[in-house]
PDB file of C-alpha atoms in Angstrom:
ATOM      1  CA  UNK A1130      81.255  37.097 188.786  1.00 56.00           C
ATOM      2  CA  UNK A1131      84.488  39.591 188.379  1.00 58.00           C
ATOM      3  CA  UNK A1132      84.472  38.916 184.355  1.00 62.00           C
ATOM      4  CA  UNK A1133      80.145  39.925 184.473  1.00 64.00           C
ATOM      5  CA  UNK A1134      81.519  42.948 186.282  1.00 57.00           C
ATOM      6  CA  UNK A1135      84.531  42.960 183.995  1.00 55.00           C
ATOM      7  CA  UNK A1136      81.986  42.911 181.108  1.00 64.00           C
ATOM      8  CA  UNK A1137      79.446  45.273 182.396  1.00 63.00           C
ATOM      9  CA  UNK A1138      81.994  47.807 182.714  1.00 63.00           C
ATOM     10  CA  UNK A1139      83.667  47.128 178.601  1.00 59.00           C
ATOM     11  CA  UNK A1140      79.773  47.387 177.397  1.00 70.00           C
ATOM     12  CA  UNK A1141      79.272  50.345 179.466  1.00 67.00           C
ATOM     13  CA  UNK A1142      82.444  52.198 177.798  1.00 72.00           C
ATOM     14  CA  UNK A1143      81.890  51.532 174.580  1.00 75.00           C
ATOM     15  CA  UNK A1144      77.849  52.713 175.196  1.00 71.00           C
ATOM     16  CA  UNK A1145      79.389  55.698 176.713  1.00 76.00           C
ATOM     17  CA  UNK A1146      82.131  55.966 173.476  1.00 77.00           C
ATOM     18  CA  UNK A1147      79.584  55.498 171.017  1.00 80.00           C
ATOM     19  CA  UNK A1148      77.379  58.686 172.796  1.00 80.00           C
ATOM     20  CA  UNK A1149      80.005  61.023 172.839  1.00 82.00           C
ATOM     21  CA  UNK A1150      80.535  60.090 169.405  1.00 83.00           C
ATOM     22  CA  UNK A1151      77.349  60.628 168.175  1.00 84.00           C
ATOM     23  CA  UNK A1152      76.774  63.813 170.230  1.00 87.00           C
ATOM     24  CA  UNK A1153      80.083  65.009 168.598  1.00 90.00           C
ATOM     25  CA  UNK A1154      78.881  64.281 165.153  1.00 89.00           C
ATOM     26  CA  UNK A1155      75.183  66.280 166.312  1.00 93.00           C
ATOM     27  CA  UNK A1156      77.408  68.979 167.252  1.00 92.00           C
ATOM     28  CA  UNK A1157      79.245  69.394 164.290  1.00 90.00           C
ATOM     29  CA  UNK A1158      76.386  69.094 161.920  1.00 89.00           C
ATOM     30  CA  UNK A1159      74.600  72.034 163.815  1.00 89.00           C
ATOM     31  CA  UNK A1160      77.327  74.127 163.957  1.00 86.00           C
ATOM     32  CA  UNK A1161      77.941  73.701 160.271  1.00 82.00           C
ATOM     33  CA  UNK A1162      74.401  74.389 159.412  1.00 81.00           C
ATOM     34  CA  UNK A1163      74.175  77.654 161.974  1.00 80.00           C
ATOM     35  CA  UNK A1164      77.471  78.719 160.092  1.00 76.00           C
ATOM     36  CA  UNK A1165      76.246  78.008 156.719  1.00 72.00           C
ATOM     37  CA  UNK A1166      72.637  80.249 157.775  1.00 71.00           C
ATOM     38  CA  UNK A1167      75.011  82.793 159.399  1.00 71.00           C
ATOM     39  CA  UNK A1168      77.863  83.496 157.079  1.00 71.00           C
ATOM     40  CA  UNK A1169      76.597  85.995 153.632  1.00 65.00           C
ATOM     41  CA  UNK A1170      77.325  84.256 150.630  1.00 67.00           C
ATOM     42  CA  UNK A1171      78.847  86.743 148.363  1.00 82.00           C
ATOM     43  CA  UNK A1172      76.607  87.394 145.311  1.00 89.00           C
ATOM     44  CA  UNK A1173      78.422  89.312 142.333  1.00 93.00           C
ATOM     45  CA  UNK A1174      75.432  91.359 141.418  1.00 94.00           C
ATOM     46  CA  UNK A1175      74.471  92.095 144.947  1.00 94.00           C
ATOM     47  CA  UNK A1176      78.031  93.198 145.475  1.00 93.00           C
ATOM     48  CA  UNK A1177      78.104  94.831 142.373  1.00 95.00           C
ATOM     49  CA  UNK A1178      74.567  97.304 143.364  1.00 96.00           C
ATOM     50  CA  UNK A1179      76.009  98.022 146.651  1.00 95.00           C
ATOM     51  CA  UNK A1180      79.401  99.819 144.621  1.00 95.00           C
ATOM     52  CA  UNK A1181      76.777 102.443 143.227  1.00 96.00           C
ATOM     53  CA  UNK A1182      76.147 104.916 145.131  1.00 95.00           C
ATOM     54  CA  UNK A1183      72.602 105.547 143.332  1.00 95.00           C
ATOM     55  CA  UNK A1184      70.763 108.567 141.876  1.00 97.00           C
ATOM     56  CA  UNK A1185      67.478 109.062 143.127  1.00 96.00           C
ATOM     57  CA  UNK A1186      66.552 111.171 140.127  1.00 97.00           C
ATOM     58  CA  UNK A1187      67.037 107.828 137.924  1.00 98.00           C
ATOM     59  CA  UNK A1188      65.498 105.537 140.591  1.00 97.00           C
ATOM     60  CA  UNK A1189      62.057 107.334 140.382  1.00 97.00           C
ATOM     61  CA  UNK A1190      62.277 106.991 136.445  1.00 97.00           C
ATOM     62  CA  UNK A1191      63.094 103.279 136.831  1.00 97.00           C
ATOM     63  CA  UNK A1192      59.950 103.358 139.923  1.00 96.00           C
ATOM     64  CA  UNK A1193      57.363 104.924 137.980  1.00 97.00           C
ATOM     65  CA  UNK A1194      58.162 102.330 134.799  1.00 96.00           C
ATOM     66  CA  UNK A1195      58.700  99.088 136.568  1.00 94.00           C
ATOM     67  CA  UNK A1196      56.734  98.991 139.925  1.00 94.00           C
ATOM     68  CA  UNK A1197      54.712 102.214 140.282  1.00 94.00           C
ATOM     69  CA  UNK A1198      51.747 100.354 138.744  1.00 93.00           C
ATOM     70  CA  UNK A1199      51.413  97.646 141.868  1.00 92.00           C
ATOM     71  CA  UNK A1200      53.089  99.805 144.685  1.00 94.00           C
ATOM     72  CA  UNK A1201      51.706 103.150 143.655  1.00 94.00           C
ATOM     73  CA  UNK A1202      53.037 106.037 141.826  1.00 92.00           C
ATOM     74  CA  UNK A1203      54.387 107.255 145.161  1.00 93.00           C
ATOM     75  CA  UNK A1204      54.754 104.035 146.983  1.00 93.00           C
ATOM     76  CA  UNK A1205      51.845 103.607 148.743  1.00 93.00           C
ATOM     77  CA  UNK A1206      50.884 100.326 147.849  1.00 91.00           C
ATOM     78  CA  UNK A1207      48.056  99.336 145.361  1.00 87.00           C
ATOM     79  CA  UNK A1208      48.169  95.711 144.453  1.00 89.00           C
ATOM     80  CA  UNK A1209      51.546  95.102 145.981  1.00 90.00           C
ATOM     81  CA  UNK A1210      52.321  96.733 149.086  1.00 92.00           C
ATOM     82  CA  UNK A1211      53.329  99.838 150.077  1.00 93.00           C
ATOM     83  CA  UNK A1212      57.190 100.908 149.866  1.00 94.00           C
ATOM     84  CA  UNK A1213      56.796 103.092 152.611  1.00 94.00           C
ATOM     85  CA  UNK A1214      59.441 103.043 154.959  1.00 92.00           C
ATOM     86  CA  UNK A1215      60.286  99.496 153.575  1.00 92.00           C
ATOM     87  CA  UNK A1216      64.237 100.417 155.212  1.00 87.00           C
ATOM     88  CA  UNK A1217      62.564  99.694 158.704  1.00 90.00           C
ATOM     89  CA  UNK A1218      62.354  96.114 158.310  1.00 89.00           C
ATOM     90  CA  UNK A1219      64.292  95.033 155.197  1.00 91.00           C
ATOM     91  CA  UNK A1220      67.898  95.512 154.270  1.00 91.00           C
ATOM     92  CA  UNK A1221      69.713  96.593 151.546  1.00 93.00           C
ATOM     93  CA  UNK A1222      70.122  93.072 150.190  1.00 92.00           C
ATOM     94  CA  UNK A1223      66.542  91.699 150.817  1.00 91.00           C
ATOM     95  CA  UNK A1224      65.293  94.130 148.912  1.00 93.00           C
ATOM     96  CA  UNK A1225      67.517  93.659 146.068  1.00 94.00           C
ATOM     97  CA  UNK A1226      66.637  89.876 146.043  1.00 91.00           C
ATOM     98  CA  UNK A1227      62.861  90.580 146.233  1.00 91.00           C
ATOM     99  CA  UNK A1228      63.037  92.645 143.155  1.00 92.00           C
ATOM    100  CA  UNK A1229      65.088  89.827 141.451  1.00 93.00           C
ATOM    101  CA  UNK A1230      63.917  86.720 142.786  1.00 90.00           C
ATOM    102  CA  UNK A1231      60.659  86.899 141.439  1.00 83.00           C
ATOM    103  CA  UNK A1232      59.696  84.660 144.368  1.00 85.00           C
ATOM    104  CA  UNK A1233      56.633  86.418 145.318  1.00 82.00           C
ATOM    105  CA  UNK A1234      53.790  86.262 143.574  1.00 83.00           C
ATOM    106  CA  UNK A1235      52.208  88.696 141.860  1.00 85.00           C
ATOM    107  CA  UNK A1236      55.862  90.454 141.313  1.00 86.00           C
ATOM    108  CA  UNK A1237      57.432  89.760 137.961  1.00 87.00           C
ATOM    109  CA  UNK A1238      60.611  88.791 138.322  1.00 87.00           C
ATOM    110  CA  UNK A1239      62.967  91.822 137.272  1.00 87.00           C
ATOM    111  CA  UNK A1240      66.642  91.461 136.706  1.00 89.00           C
ATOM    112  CA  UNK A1241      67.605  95.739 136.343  1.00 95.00           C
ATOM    113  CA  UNK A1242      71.581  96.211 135.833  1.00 97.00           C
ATOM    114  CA  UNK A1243      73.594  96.820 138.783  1.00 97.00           C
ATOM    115  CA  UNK A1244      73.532 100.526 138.872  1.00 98.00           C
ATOM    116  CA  UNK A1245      69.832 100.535 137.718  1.00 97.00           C
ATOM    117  CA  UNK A1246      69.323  98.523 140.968  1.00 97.00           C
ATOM    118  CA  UNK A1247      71.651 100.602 143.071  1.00 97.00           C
ATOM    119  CA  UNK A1248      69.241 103.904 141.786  1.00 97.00           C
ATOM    120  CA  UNK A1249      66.177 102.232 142.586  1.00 97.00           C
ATOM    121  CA  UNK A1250      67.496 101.372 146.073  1.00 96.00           C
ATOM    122  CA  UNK A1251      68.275 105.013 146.569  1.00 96.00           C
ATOM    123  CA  UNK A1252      64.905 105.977 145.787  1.00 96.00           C
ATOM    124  CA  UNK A1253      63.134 103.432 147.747  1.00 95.00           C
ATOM    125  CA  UNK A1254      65.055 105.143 150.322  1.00 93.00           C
ATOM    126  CA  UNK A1255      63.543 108.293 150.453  1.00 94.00           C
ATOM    127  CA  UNK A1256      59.946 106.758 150.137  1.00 92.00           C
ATOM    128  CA  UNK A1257      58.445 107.656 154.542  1.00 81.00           C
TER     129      UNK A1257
END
């Protein structure tokens, strides 16, 4: 009977053991991954744009050339959306990897130089 109990108890340790080591590992992996999401991966170009400080006098040429025909000629949105105020709920760097990604369908994919980018940026600015 005292070697059952004696038994019982090993099984129950290493049950326990094996939990907390799982757990652990759960822990870890979820940590890592919020870390990963959290952390900004630094991207050369995207570092690059945000050295400019951006002339809004350039940024409208590059505007009315490259985007003015889907967002407007002042940014009001045509067959892409409007620009208006687009500061309120996207940052510096989502924009810049919206106009480069090309991820969203209908917008072309557009790869502008750094300081082309950093001009548009400041006009986009402006655009409330």
């Amino acid at each position: 009977m005292n070697n059952q109990l004696l038994e019982k108890n090993l099984n129950y340790t290493e049950v326990k053991k094996t939990t907390i080591s799982l757990l652990t590992m759960i822990i870890i992996a979820i940590l890592t991954v919020i870390a990963w999401w959290l952390i900004p991966i630094k991207d050369p170009y995207v570092e690059e744009v945000l050295s400019f400080s951006g002339n809004i006098d350039r940024g409208s040429a590059i505007f009315q050339v490259n985007c003015a025909a889907c967002h407007g000629t002042n940014g009001n949105g045509n067959v892409g959306p409007s620009l208006k105020d687009v500061w309120k709920h996207k940052s510096q760097v989502q924009i810049i990897n919206q106009v480069v990604s090309g991820k969203t369908p209908p917008m072309p994919k557009f790869q502008p130089s750094a300081e082309d980018m950093a001009d548009l940026l400041t006009y986009l600015r402006q655009l409330s």
